[in-house]
Each structure stands twice: as structure tokens, then as C-alpha cells.
């Protein structure tokens, strides 16, 4: 009960790293090319930007990150359920090269 | 029908099912409805959604694929006689934008268990939908610096434009008989003004300068004592030019004229504040900012109050201004899109600007005779409208089938006449015909830009090689000095 109301400390480096790895793992399976690339780019930028935050800001950024990971997880399933059979030109090109 | 009779009827299907039909897992119940056609004509298993099998989720086929025509070897797709290796890369963000997965995530519960009508006052379903709609209203208001009470949900920017123009002019029709707009407005604004003209109002269509911007002196000269409304869009959908709305707002305030702006292409992309811009009415659209289609909003100032005559009669929803059930999932989606746009605006701006520069430099460095339509300084980065000289527009577009771009705006692309916006800019007809609008958005990648540059440059060079006009230009002949003989 003493913990309730006390300010949360910054997340440990290992926790942050695990969160980042989870993002990468979920993003790899995403069915849509554009959104997959966007999530990859955006999570990299977000983690880089929040490197130098103070404890309270880092804690809230971490919570936000966890919520966004849940969104990515859910939407990864939804997008794969409705993935078109014909792939995006950009994905084919990568396969060819 | 008795159970055993039904079972007998199904046994024929069972038999076919049991010989090598591995698609459907052996469920305990014999009552799984099997598509009879499938049983009778052995289709490949991939055509049917596997039930209760998450591992196979990735192989499920979207329902609409059935009426597209995949090529026989399952490579690529053919539609309208055009065959493509895959789905084209999308560079038409001004026509519409893909729904952001975060927006879809916010919307889905309201299509599932939280399906209530927000206007139902008596039960949980109504209360939770109402709460969601009000939250969406706050999210939209925050994006434009307004109060939530000033936001009305509509079916899109077209409806918001109609309510603004016709509604304001009808309400103040005793004293105000004149409206001002520009020649580069969206078709719905121009059509509403034509409708007002038919009813007896007078409308001035201001011309624009060569760079697409409104001339403020001409605007000042056009305002009369009986002018009711001035309508100027913030960001043009065809050429991407940003109008000086703050200055126009100053002028309108001084002359006590309402200012309406169609901000469908601007909201969430450039910073907007209705107080700083002195705007009285603003139209917003959901599907231009990575939200769902079929929803928009209208901002109507309360201090000083703007009154409109409602265009839809009904139960008095949305403060009597727009009757009809507010679509809770769509409103939630638009609210989520606005919230995301607010937090991502600076990041998107930087990224899209870098992509635009890459596209511009990539094309300009490999081709000459390319012109940008519209002002280069006062422009939204995600819209690049280029004209390629000595190239025929239709053939250029047909050759760019792996890139989804448009020439002119989606609303007018059915007709063959050159875009009225480019004509208003004074662009010559042959250049207007070869204009291509590249729309860059949050989800566009560098690789797509590079591919678009490669395909465009290829196609333009190919067409120019075949063009006798190009040959003559290369030899130094001035095309304008040629006397074409009449046989």
C-alpha cells in the first residue's frame, strides 16, 4: 500500500530493451508493407528520442510504449486475417532482388 | 426436418469432405455449414477461412478478393484490362489515406460489443457510445484549438462545406446577399455557390495568382456591405498550396464577414488554430488524416456566434444543426486520428518534407522540362504536382500502373477536361494535361519514393523518345514559332 501514490521509478534498461525487442518481433510479422515499415521506423525514433528523459517522463513513456505494443499485437492479428493474396509491389521487388 | 433426415442430406457432403479435404479441421459437431459449392467442385483449400486455427490466420483470404481477377499462376492481378505484378505503391494521399492501425484499434470495439446508439439515454449501450463520441469531439477540438461545443459531426467535408455555405447564406438572407470564394476551391464549394446563384444570391469567384495564392487586395476590393461569407480553402487538394488564412481572417474580421475555410487537407498536417486564424467555420474530413471514410466535422464559432440554417431535417441531433444518428465508431476513429495527428505532426512534417525533397531532386536531376504547379514556398510538403512537357498525360498515367498517382483531383478525374485548378493558375493546356500529383504521407517509405522516381523517369523518357515534338525541341526549334499547315 505504501507503493500506491509514490512516484514510479524509471524502468530498468533491460525492461526497455525487452520492450524494444518485442516491438521488433511483432512488427516483423505485420501483413501490410507500409504500416510495417512505419512501425519499424517510428519505434526506433521513439526509443532514441526518449533515451535522455528524467525518471517520471521515462516511466510514463514506458507505460505508453507497453500500451502501443498491445495495439500492435492486436492489429497484427487483424491485418493478417484480412491480408490480400496479391502482395504489394514493394514486397515483390525485395523478393526478386 | 428431423435430425436424421438433415444428417442424411449432409452425408453426401461429408463423403466428399472426408476424401482429402484437409482445409476444415475435424470439428466435433456435424453441423458445421459447409459451402456446398466447395464440396462439389474441389477448390483449393486456401479459398476458405480456416475456423479456430490461429496458425492459419495468415492464409485467410479477404472477402473482396473473390471478384478481383487474380492471374492464373496466382502472380499479380488484372483489373480493367491492366495487369500488374502486385498491388501498386500508393502515392495518392490527397485522394484518401490508409486508416492508421491505432485508429482501427480504437474503432473496432464500437463495431463489436459497444454498438449502442449515442443518443439512447436510457441504458449502458447508449451511455458508453455517447461518452466515446464526446471524447472524440474533445480530441478534434484540441487539434484545432476550439471548444468541443463548437464541433459538429457530419458525413464528411463535402457536407460540412454545404452546411457552411448554404446554411449561413440562408440564415442571413435578409441582409446578406453576396458570397466570395476562389476559383481553385473544391468542387463541392463551387457547386454550393452555383446553387446559391440559382437561388438569387451573388457570388464572386476570385482569381488566383500564378503561384495559386489569393491576391489579398483583390479580396479587399471584392468585399461589399452585403457580403455574408468568404470561403477560401486552407490547403489546396490538387496543388498543395497553403493560402494565407490568417491575413484573410484579419480582413474578414475588419469588415465583419464570416470566414469559412475547407481545411480537409490541412488539419493534422499543418498547425491550425481557429483563434489565431480568425476562422468562423471550418470543414474537416476524417479520411484525409488516416481516419475512416464517411465522417467529417464542422467547426462553428460560438463567440461571436455563427448561426446556420440546418440542411438536414430530423430529430435535432448535433445541436439541431445536423440531424441523424452520429456514427459512434466513425466518430471515435476520427477522434483517434486527430489525437494521433496532434502528437505526430512535427515528426510527420519532418519526414514528409525529406521525402518530398528526395522525390523532387530525384526527378529534376534526371529530367528537364518539368514544372511544379503552384507556389514552392507556400506549399504543404506532402503534395507535389508536376507537369512534364512534351509528354501526353493519359499515356503517362497508363504507363505508371505500378504507382498509384492521380492527375487532377479524384472528383474530376472522370472527365477529360484539364483540371480547372490548373487552368485558374494559368497553366497552358498541354502542361495541364500532363500534370501528375504525387501524394506523400506518414506511411510512405524512401524505397517507394525511389521506385516512383525510377518508374516516372523511365516512362517520361520512353514517351519523349517516341515524340516528334520532343525531337524538334532537341534540335532547337521553338514550337511556338511553327506555322502548322492546313492540308
Coordinates of C-alpha atoms in Angstrom, one line a residue:
Chain A
X1 CA 0.0 0.0 0.0
X2 CA 2.9 2.3 0.6
X3 CA 3.8 2.0 -3.1
X4 CA 0.5 3.4 -4.1
X5 CA 0.8 7.1 -4.8
X6 CA 4.6 7.1 -4.7
X7 CA 6.3 8.2 -7.9
X8 CA 7.3 5.3 -10.2
X9 CA 11.0 5.0 -10.8
X10 CA 12.4 4.9 -14.3
X11 CA 12.2 1.4 -16.0
X12 CA 15.4 -0.7 -15.9
X13 CA 17.5 -0.8 -19.1
X14 CA 16.7 -4.5 -19.5
X15 CA 13.0 -3.8 -19.4
X16 CA 13.3 -1.2 -22.1
X17 CA 15.4 -3.5 -24.2
X18 CA 12.8 -6.2 -23.9
X19 CA 10.1 -3.9 -24.9
X20 CA 12.1 -2.8 -28.0
X21 CA 12.7 -6.5 -28.9
X22 CA 9.0 -7.3 -28.5
X23 CA 8.2 -4.5 -30.9
X24 CA 10.7 -5.8 -33.5
X25 CA 9.3 -9.3 -33.2
X26 CA 5.7 -8.2 -33.6
X27 CA 6.5 -5.9 -36.4
X28 CA 8.3 -8.5 -38.5
X29 CA 5.0 -10.4 -38.9
X30 CA 2.8 -7.4 -39.8
X31 CA 1.0 -8.1 -43.1
X32 CA 0.9 -4.6 -44.5
X33 CA 4.2 -3.4 -46.1
X34 CA 3.7 0.4 -45.4
X35 CA 2.5 0.0 -41.9
X36 CA 5.2 -2.5 -41.1
X37 CA 7.9 -0.1 -42.3
X38 CA 6.2 2.8 -40.4
X39 CA 6.2 0.9 -37.1
X40 CA 9.8 -0.1 -37.5
X41 CA 10.9 3.5 -38.2
X42 CA 8.7 5.1 -35.6
X43 CA 9.6 2.8 -32.7
X44 CA 13.3 3.3 -33.5
X45 CA 12.8 7.0 -33.4
X46 CA 10.7 7.0 -30.3
X47 CA 13.1 4.9 -28.3
X48 CA 16.0 7.0 -29.4
X49 CA 14.2 10.2 -28.5
X50 CA 13.3 9.0 -25.0
X51 CA 16.8 8.0 -24.1
X52 CA 17.5 11.1 -22.1
X53 CA 14.3 11.6 -20.2
X54 CA 14.1 12.0 -16.5
X55 CA 12.6 9.3 -14.2
X56 CA 8.9 10.3 -14.3
X57 CA 8.9 11.1 -18.0
X58 CA 10.7 7.8 -18.7
X59 CA 8.2 5.8 -16.7
X60 CA 5.2 7.3 -18.5
X61 CA 6.9 6.8 -21.9
X62 CA 7.5 3.2 -20.9
X63 CA 3.8 2.7 -20.0
X64 CA 2.8 4.4 -23.3
X65 CA 5.2 2.0 -25.1
X66 CA 3.6 -1.0 -23.5
X67 CA 0.1 0.1 -24.5
X68 CA 1.3 0.7 -28.0
X69 CA 2.8 -2.8 -28.1
X70 CA -0.6 -4.2 -27.2
X71 CA -2.1 -2.2 -30.1
X72 CA 0.5 -3.6 -32.5
X73 CA -0.2 -7.1 -31.3
X74 CA -3.9 -6.9 -31.8
X75 CA -3.7 -5.1 -35.2
X76 CA -1.1 -7.6 -36.4
X77 CA -3.7 -10.3 -36.0
X78 CA -6.5 -8.3 -37.6
X79 CA -4.3 -7.3 -40.6
X80 CA -3.2 -10.9 -41.1
X81 CA -6.8 -12.1 -41.1
X82 CA -7.6 -9.8 -44.0
X83 CA -4.2 -9.9 -45.8
X84 CA -4.7 -9.7 -49.6
X85 CA -3.4 -12.6 -51.6
X86 CA -1.7 -10.3 -54.1
X87 CA 1.3 -8.7 -52.4
X88 CA 2.4 -5.1 -52.6
X89 CA 4.9 -4.3 -55.5
X90 CA 7.5 -3.2 -52.9
X91 CA 7.5 -6.7 -51.3
X92 CA 7.8 -8.5 -54.6
X93 CA 10.8 -6.3 -55.6
X94 CA 12.6 -7.2 -52.4
X95 CA 11.9 -10.9 -53.0
X96 CA 13.2 -10.6 -56.6
X97 CA 16.4 -8.8 -55.5
Chain B
X1 CA -37.0 -31.6 -40.6
X2 CA -35.9 -34.4 -38.3
X3 CA -32.3 -34.6 -37.3
X4 CA -31.5 -37.8 -39.1
X5 CA -33.1 -36.5 -42.3
X6 CA -30.9 -33.5 -42.2
X7 CA -27.9 -35.6 -41.4
X8 CA -28.6 -37.8 -44.4
X9 CA -28.8 -34.7 -46.6
X10 CA -25.4 -33.7 -45.3
X11 CA -23.8 -37.1 -45.7
X12 CA -23.2 -36.6 -49.4
X13 CA -21.1 -33.5 -48.5
X14 CA -19.3 -35.4 -45.7
X15 CA -18.2 -38.1 -48.1
X16 CA -16.6 -35.6 -50.4
X17 CA -15.2 -33.8 -47.4
X18 CA -13.6 -36.8 -46.0
X19 CA -11.6 -37.7 -49.1
X20 CA -8.7 -35.4 -48.9
X21 CA -10.2 -32.1 -47.8
X22 CA -7.7 -31.0 -45.2
X23 CA -8.9 -27.4 -45.0
X24 CA -11.5 -27.8 -42.4
X25 CA -10.5 -29.2 -39.1
X26 CA -12.5 -32.2 -37.9
X27 CA -14.9 -30.5 -35.6
X28 CA -17.0 -32.5 -33.1
X29 CA -20.2 -31.1 -34.4
X30 CA -21.5 -32.4 -37.7
X31 CA -23.4 -29.3 -38.2
X32 CA -20.6 -27.0 -39.5
X33 CA -22.2 -25.5 -42.5
X34 CA -20.1 -26.5 -45.5
X35 CA -20.2 -24.4 -48.6
X36 CA -21.9 -26.9 -50.9
X37 CA -20.1 -25.5 -54.0
X38 CA -16.8 -26.2 -52.3
X39 CA -17.7 -29.7 -51.6
X40 CA -18.9 -30.4 -55.1
X41 CA -16.2 -28.6 -57.0
X42 CA -12.9 -29.3 -55.3
X43 CA -11.5 -25.9 -54.8
X44 CA -8.1 -25.4 -53.3
X45 CA -8.3 -25.2 -49.5
X46 CA -6.8 -21.8 -49.3
X47 CA -10.0 -20.2 -50.5
X48 CA -11.8 -20.7 -47.3
X49 CA -11.2 -19.2 -43.9
X50 CA -9.9 -21.8 -41.5
X51 CA -12.1 -21.8 -38.4
X52 CA -10.5 -21.7 -35.0
X53 CA -7.0 -22.0 -36.4
X54 CA -4.7 -19.1 -35.5
X55 CA -1.8 -20.7 -37.2
X56 CA -3.6 -20.5 -40.5
X57 CA -4.8 -17.0 -39.9
X58 CA -2.2 -15.6 -42.3
X59 CA -3.6 -17.7 -45.1
X60 CA -7.1 -16.4 -44.9
X61 CA -8.3 -14.5 -47.9
X62 CA -10.1 -11.2 -47.7
X63 CA -13.7 -11.5 -48.8
X64 CA -13.4 -9.0 -51.7
X65 CA -10.8 -11.0 -53.5
X66 CA -13.5 -13.2 -54.9
X67 CA -14.5 -10.6 -57.5
X68 CA -11.0 -9.5 -58.5
X69 CA -9.3 -11.5 -61.1
X70 CA -6.0 -12.9 -60.0
X71 CA -3.8 -14.1 -62.8
X72 CA -3.8 -17.9 -63.4
X73 CA -0.4 -18.5 -61.9
X74 CA -1.5 -16.6 -58.8
X75 CA 1.1 -13.9 -59.6
X76 CA -0.3 -10.4 -59.8
X77 CA -3.7 -9.1 -60.6
X78 CA -5.6 -8.0 -63.7
X79 CA -8.3 -5.4 -63.5
X80 CA -9.9 -3.3 -66.3
X81 CA -7.5 -4.8 -68.8
X82 CA -4.4 -3.7 -66.8
X83 CA -2.3 -6.4 -65.4
X84 CA 0.2 -5.7 -62.5
X85 CA 2.7 -7.8 -60.7
X86 CA 1.3 -6.8 -57.4
X87 CA -0.6 -4.1 -55.6
X88 CA 0.7 -0.7 -56.7
X89 CA 2.6 1.5 -54.4
X90 CA 0.3 4.2 -53.1
X91 CA 1.2 7.9 -53.7
X92 CA -2.2 9.4 -53.8
X93 CA -2.6 10.6 -50.2
X94 CA -4.8 13.6 -51.3
X95 CA -7.5 11.3 -52.6
X96 CA -7.6 9.3 -49.4
X97 CA -5.2 7.9 -46.8
X98 CA -4.9 4.4 -45.3
X99 CA -6.5 4.0 -41.9
X100 CA -3.9 4.1 -39.2
X101 CA -3.9 0.8 -37.2
X102 CA -4.2 2.8 -34.0
X103 CA -7.4 4.3 -35.4
X104 CA -8.7 0.9 -36.4
X105 CA -7.9 -0.4 -32.9
X106 CA -10.0 2.4 -31.3
X107 CA -12.9 1.9 -33.7
X108 CA -13.3 -1.9 -33.6
X109 CA -15.0 -2.3 -30.1
X110 CA -17.7 0.1 -31.4
X111 CA -18.4 -2.3 -34.2
X112 CA -18.5 -5.3 -31.8
X113 CA -19.9 -5.2 -28.3
X114 CA -20.2 -1.5 -27.8
X115 CA -22.6 -0.9 -30.6
X116 CA -25.1 1.4 -28.9
X117 CA -26.7 4.5 -30.4
X118 CA -25.1 7.5 -28.7
X119 CA -28.5 9.2 -28.5
X120 CA -30.0 6.4 -26.4
X121 CA -30.3 7.9 -23.0
X122 CA -31.7 5.0 -21.0
X123 CA -29.1 2.2 -21.0
X124 CA -25.4 1.4 -20.8
X125 CA -25.0 0.9 -24.6
X126 CA -26.1 4.5 -25.2
X127 CA -24.1 5.9 -22.4
X128 CA -20.8 4.4 -23.4
X129 CA -21.3 5.3 -27.1
X130 CA -22.2 8.8 -26.1
X131 CA -19.1 9.0 -23.9
X132 CA -16.9 7.9 -26.8
X133 CA -18.4 10.4 -29.2
X134 CA -17.9 13.2 -26.7
X135 CA -14.3 12.1 -26.2
X136 CA -13.8 12.2 -29.9
X137 CA -15.3 15.7 -30.0
X138 CA -12.7 16.8 -27.5
X139 CA -9.9 15.2 -29.4
X140 CA -10.9 17.0 -32.6
X141 CA -11.4 20.3 -30.8
X142 CA -7.9 20.1 -29.3
X143 CA -6.3 19.6 -32.7
X144 CA -7.7 22.9 -34.0
X145 CA -7.7 24.9 -30.8
X146 CA -11.5 25.0 -30.4
X147 CA -14.0 24.2 -27.7
X148 CA -15.8 20.8 -28.0
X149 CA -19.1 22.5 -28.1
X150 CA -18.1 24.1 -31.4
X151 CA -17.6 20.8 -33.2
X152 CA -20.5 19.2 -35.2
X153 CA -20.1 15.7 -36.7
X154 CA -21.1 15.4 -40.3
X155 CA -20.7 12.8 -43.0
X156 CA -17.6 14.5 -44.4
X157 CA -16.0 17.7 -45.6
X158 CA -18.5 17.9 -48.5
X159 CA -21.4 18.0 -46.2
X160 CA -19.6 20.5 -43.9
X161 CA -19.0 22.8 -46.8
X162 CA -22.6 22.6 -47.9
X163 CA -23.8 23.4 -44.4
X164 CA -21.4 26.3 -44.1
X165 CA -22.2 28.0 -47.4
X166 CA -25.8 27.3 -47.9
X167 CA -26.6 27.3 -44.2
X168 CA -25.0 30.7 -43.4
X169 CA -26.4 32.4 -46.5
X170 CA -29.9 31.1 -46.0
X171 CA -29.9 32.2 -42.3
X172 CA -28.7 35.7 -43.1
X173 CA -30.5 36.0 -46.4
X174 CA -32.4 39.2 -45.4
X175 CA -29.3 41.3 -45.1
X176 CA -26.5 39.4 -46.8
X177 CA -26.8 38.6 -50.5
X178 CA -23.2 38.2 -51.6
X179 CA -20.6 35.5 -51.2
X180 CA -16.9 35.4 -52.1
X181 CA -14.9 32.3 -53.0
X182 CA -11.9 31.5 -55.2
X183 CA -11.6 29.7 -58.5
X184 CA -9.4 26.9 -57.1
X185 CA -11.9 25.7 -54.4
X186 CA -13.1 22.1 -54.1
X187 CA -15.9 21.2 -56.4
X188 CA -18.4 21.0 -53.5
X189 CA -17.8 24.6 -52.6
X190 CA -18.1 25.8 -56.2
X191 CA -21.3 23.7 -56.7
X192 CA -22.8 25.1 -53.5
X193 CA -22.0 28.6 -54.7
X194 CA -23.6 27.8 -58.1
X195 CA -26.7 26.6 -56.2
X196 CA -26.8 29.9 -54.2
X197 CA -26.5 31.8 -57.5
X198 CA -29.5 29.9 -58.8
X199 CA -31.4 31.0 -55.7
X200 CA -30.7 34.6 -56.4
X201 CA -27.5 35.3 -54.4
X202 CA -24.5 36.9 -56.0
X203 CA -21.1 35.1 -55.9
X204 CA -17.7 36.5 -56.7
X205 CA -15.1 33.9 -57.8
X206 CA -11.7 35.4 -57.1
X207 CA -8.9 34.6 -59.5
X208 CA -5.6 33.4 -58.1
X209 CA -2.1 34.4 -58.9
X210 CA 0.3 32.3 -60.9
X211 CA 1.5 30.6 -57.7
X212 CA -2.0 29.7 -56.6
X213 CA -2.3 32.2 -53.8
X214 CA -5.2 34.6 -53.4
X215 CA -4.5 38.2 -54.0
X216 CA -5.4 40.0 -50.8
X217 CA -6.0 43.4 -52.5
X218 CA -8.5 41.8 -54.8
X219 CA -10.2 40.2 -51.9
X220 CA -10.5 43.6 -50.1
X221 CA -11.9 45.1 -53.2
X222 CA -14.5 42.4 -53.6
X223 CA -16.0 42.7 -50.1
X224 CA -19.3 44.6 -50.1
X225 CA -21.5 45.7 -47.3
X226 CA -23.9 42.8 -48.1
X227 CA -21.1 40.1 -48.2
X228 CA -22.1 37.3 -45.9
X229 CA -19.3 34.8 -46.2
X230 CA -15.8 34.3 -47.7
X231 CA -14.7 30.8 -48.4
X232 CA -11.0 30.0 -49.0
X233 CA -9.6 26.5 -48.6
X234 CA -6.5 26.3 -46.4
X235 CA -4.5 23.7 -48.4
X236 CA -5.5 23.0 -52.0
X237 CA -6.1 19.4 -52.7
X238 CA -4.7 19.5 -56.2
X239 CA -1.6 21.7 -56.0
X240 CA -0.9 21.7 -52.2
X241 CA -0.7 25.5 -51.9
X242 CA -1.3 26.9 -48.4
X243 CA -3.4 30.1 -48.5
X244 CA -2.7 33.0 -46.1
X245 CA -5.7 32.3 -44.0
X246 CA -4.5 34.4 -41.0
X247 CA -4.3 37.5 -43.2
X248 CA -7.6 36.7 -44.8
X249 CA -9.1 36.3 -41.4
X250 CA -7.9 39.8 -40.4
X251 CA -9.5 41.3 -43.4
X252 CA -12.8 39.5 -42.8
X253 CA -12.9 40.4 -39.1
X254 CA -12.4 44.1 -40.0
X255 CA -15.3 44.0 -42.5
X256 CA -17.4 41.8 -40.2
X257 CA -17.7 39.0 -42.8
X258 CA -17.8 35.3 -41.8
X259 CA -14.7 33.3 -42.9
X260 CA -15.2 29.7 -43.9
X261 CA -12.2 27.5 -44.7
X262 CA -12.2 24.0 -46.1
X263 CA -9.3 22.6 -44.1
X264 CA -9.8 18.9 -45.1
X265 CA -6.3 18.7 -46.5
X266 CA -4.7 20.9 -43.8
X267 CA -6.0 19.5 -40.5
X268 CA -3.4 17.4 -38.7
X269 CA -0.7 18.3 -41.2
X270 CA 0.0 21.9 -40.6
X271 CA -0.6 23.6 -37.2
X272 CA -4.1 25.1 -37.1
X273 CA -5.6 27.4 -34.5
X274 CA -9.0 28.8 -35.2
X275 CA -8.5 31.8 -33.0
X276 CA -5.1 32.8 -34.5
X277 CA -6.5 32.3 -38.0
X278 CA -9.7 34.1 -37.1
X279 CA -11.8 31.5 -38.8
X280 CA -15.6 31.3 -38.1
X281 CA -16.3 28.0 -39.9
X282 CA -14.0 25.1 -40.8
X283 CA -14.6 21.8 -42.5
X284 CA -12.7 18.7 -41.5
X285 CA -12.5 15.3 -43.1
X286 CA -11.7 12.0 -41.5
X287 CA -10.3 10.0 -44.3
X288 CA -7.6 12.6 -45.2
X289 CA -5.9 12.2 -41.8
X290 CA -5.6 8.4 -41.6
X291 CA -9.1 8.1 -40.2
X292 CA -12.2 6.3 -41.5
X293 CA -14.2 7.3 -44.6
X294 CA -17.8 8.7 -44.1
X295 CA -17.1 11.1 -41.3
X296 CA -16.1 14.7 -41.1
X297 CA -16.7 17.6 -38.8
X298 CA -17.7 21.2 -38.9
X299 CA -16.3 23.8 -36.6
X300 CA -18.7 26.7 -35.9
X301 CA -17.6 29.6 -33.8
X302 CA -19.6 30.4 -30.7
X303 CA -18.1 33.7 -29.8
X304 CA -19.2 35.7 -31.8
X305 CA -21.9 33.1 -32.7
X306 CA -22.3 31.8 -36.2
X307 CA -25.9 30.7 -37.0
X308 CA -26.7 28.4 -39.8
X309 CA -29.9 27.0 -41.2
X310 CA -29.8 23.2 -41.0
X311 CA -29.6 21.3 -44.3
X312 CA -30.9 18.1 -42.8
X313 CA -34.3 17.8 -41.1
X314 CA -34.7 15.3 -38.3
X315 CA -34.5 14.6 -34.6
X316 CA -32.4 17.6 -33.8
X317 CA -29.1 15.8 -33.1
X318 CA -25.8 17.8 -33.0
X319 CA -27.5 20.9 -31.6
X320 CA -30.2 20.8 -34.3
X321 CA -27.6 21.6 -37.0
X322 CA -27.1 18.1 -38.3
X323 CA -29.8 15.6 -37.6
X324 CA -29.2 11.9 -37.8
X325 CA -27.5 9.3 -35.6
X326 CA -23.9 10.2 -35.1
X327 CA -21.9 7.1 -36.2
X328 CA -20.1 6.3 -33.0
X329 CA -17.4 4.1 -34.5
X330 CA -16.6 6.6 -37.2
X331 CA -16.6 9.5 -34.8
X332 CA -14.3 7.6 -32.4
X333 CA -12.0 6.8 -35.4
X334 CA -11.8 10.4 -36.4
X335 CA -11.1 11.5 -32.8
X336 CA -8.3 9.0 -32.5
X337 CA -6.9 10.1 -35.9
X338 CA -6.9 13.7 -34.7
X339 CA -5.2 12.8 -31.4
X340 CA -2.5 10.9 -33.3
X341 CA -2.1 13.7 -35.8
X342 CA -1.6 16.2 -33.0
X343 CA 1.2 14.1 -31.4
X344 CA 2.8 13.1 -34.7
X345 CA 2.5 16.4 -36.5
X346 CA 6.1 17.5 -36.1
X347 CA 7.6 14.1 -36.8
X348 CA 5.4 13.6 -39.9
X349 CA 6.2 17.1 -41.1
X350 CA 10.0 16.5 -41.0
X351 CA 9.7 13.0 -42.6
X352 CA 7.4 14.0 -45.4
X353 CA 9.5 17.1 -46.2
X354 CA 12.6 14.9 -46.5
X355 CA 10.7 12.5 -48.8
X356 CA 9.3 15.4 -50.9
X357 CA 12.8 16.8 -51.4
X358 CA 14.1 13.4 -52.3
X359 CA 11.3 13.0 -54.9
X360 CA 11.8 16.4 -56.3
X361 CA 15.6 16.2 -56.6
X362 CA 15.3 12.7 -58.0
X363 CA 13.0 13.7 -60.8
X364 CA 14.6 17.1 -61.5
X365 CA 18.1 15.7 -61.7
X366 CA 17.2 13.2 -64.4
X367 CA 14.6 15.1 -66.4
X368 CA 14.3 18.6 -67.8
X369 CA 11.1 20.2 -68.9
X370 CA 9.4 19.5 -65.5
X371 CA 7.5 22.3 -63.8
X372 CA 6.0 22.4 -60.3
X373 CA 2.4 23.7 -60.3
X374 CA 1.7 26.1 -57.5
X375 CA 3.9 28.0 -55.1
X376 CA 7.0 26.2 -54.0
X377 CA 7.4 28.2 -50.7
X378 CA 3.8 28.2 -49.5
X379 CA 3.1 24.5 -50.0
X380 CA 2.2 21.5 -48.0
X381 CA 5.1 19.1 -48.3
X382 CA 3.0 16.0 -48.9
X383 CA 1.6 17.3 -52.2
X384 CA 3.8 17.6 -55.3
X385 CA 2.1 18.4 -58.5
X386 CA 4.4 18.2 -61.5
X387 CA 3.9 18.8 -65.2
X388 CA 6.1 17.1 -67.7
X389 CA 6.5 18.9 -71.0
X390 CA 6.2 17.2 -74.4
X391 CA 4.5 14.1 -72.8
X392 CA 0.9 13.1 -73.2
X393 CA -0.9 12.8 -69.9
X394 CA -3.1 9.8 -70.4
X395 CA -0.3 7.7 -71.7
X396 CA 2.0 8.7 -68.9
X397 CA -0.6 7.6 -66.4
X398 CA -1.3 4.3 -68.2
X399 CA 2.4 3.6 -68.1
X400 CA 2.6 4.3 -64.4
X401 CA 0.4 1.4 -63.4
X402 CA 2.6 0.2 -60.6
X403 CA 2.4 3.6 -58.9
X404 CA -1.0 4.8 -57.7
X405 CA -1.0 8.5 -58.5
X406 CA -3.5 10.8 -60.0
X407 CA -3.6 13.7 -62.3
X408 CA -6.1 16.3 -61.3
X409 CA -8.3 15.6 -58.3
X410 CA -10.3 12.4 -57.8
X411 CA -13.6 14.2 -58.1
X412 CA -12.8 15.4 -61.6
X413 CA -10.8 12.6 -63.0
X414 CA -13.8 11.0 -64.8
X415 CA -13.9 13.9 -67.2
X416 CA -11.3 14.5 -69.8
X417 CA -11.1 18.3 -69.5
X418 CA -8.0 19.6 -67.8
X419 CA -8.2 20.4 -64.2
X420 CA -9.9 23.8 -63.5
X421 CA -7.4 24.5 -60.7
X422 CA -4.5 24.3 -63.1
X423 CA -6.4 26.4 -65.6
X424 CA -7.0 29.0 -62.9
X425 CA -3.3 29.1 -62.3
X426 CA -2.8 30.0 -66.0
X427 CA -1.0 26.7 -66.8
X428 CA -1.2 26.0 -70.5
X429 CA -3.5 23.3 -71.7
X430 CA -0.8 20.8 -72.8
X431 CA 1.1 21.2 -69.5
X432 CA -2.2 20.9 -67.6
X433 CA -2.9 17.6 -69.3
X434 CA 0.4 16.1 -68.2
X435 CA 0.2 17.0 -64.6
X436 CA 0.8 14.3 -62.0
X437 CA 0.0 14.7 -58.4
X438 CA 2.3 12.8 -56.0
X439 CA 0.8 12.5 -52.6
X440 CA 3.2 11.6 -49.8
X441 CA 2.1 10.5 -46.3
X442 CA 3.1 9.2 -43.0
X443 CA 3.3 5.6 -44.3
X444 CA 5.3 6.3 -47.4
X445 CA 8.8 4.8 -47.4
X446 CA 12.0 6.0 -49.0
X447 CA 12.1 2.9 -51.1
X448 CA 8.7 3.7 -52.6
X449 CA 9.9 7.2 -53.5
X450 CA 12.9 5.8 -55.2
X451 CA 10.8 3.3 -57.1
X452 CA 8.3 6.1 -58.1
X453 CA 11.2 8.2 -59.4
X454 CA 12.6 5.3 -61.4
X455 CA 9.2 4.4 -62.9
X456 CA 8.3 8.1 -63.7
X457 CA 11.6 9.0 -65.3
X458 CA 11.6 5.7 -67.3
X459 CA 8.1 6.3 -68.6
X460 CA 8.7 10.0 -69.4
X461 CA 11.9 9.3 -71.3
X462 CA 10.2 6.4 -73.2
X463 CA 7.3 8.7 -74.2
X464 CA 9.6 11.5 -75.1
X465 CA 11.8 9.3 -77.3
X466 CA 8.7 8.5 -79.3
X467 CA 7.5 12.1 -79.5
X468 CA 8.3 14.1 -82.7
X469 CA 7.7 17.3 -80.8
X470 CA 10.5 16.4 -78.4
X471 CA 12.8 15.7 -81.4
X472 CA 12.1 19.2 -82.7
X473 CA 12.8 20.7 -79.3
X474 CA 16.0 18.9 -79.0
X475 CA 17.0 20.3 -82.4
X476 CA 16.4 23.8 -81.0
X477 CA 13.2 24.6 -82.9
X478 CA 10.9 26.8 -81.0
X479 CA 7.5 25.1 -81.1
X480 CA 5.6 28.3 -80.7
X481 CA 7.1 29.7 -83.9
X482 CA 5.9 26.9 -86.1
X483 CA 3.3 27.6 -88.7
X484 CA 1.3 24.4 -88.8
X485 CA 0.0 24.0 -92.4
X486 CA -3.6 23.1 -93.0
X487 CA -3.9 20.3 -95.6

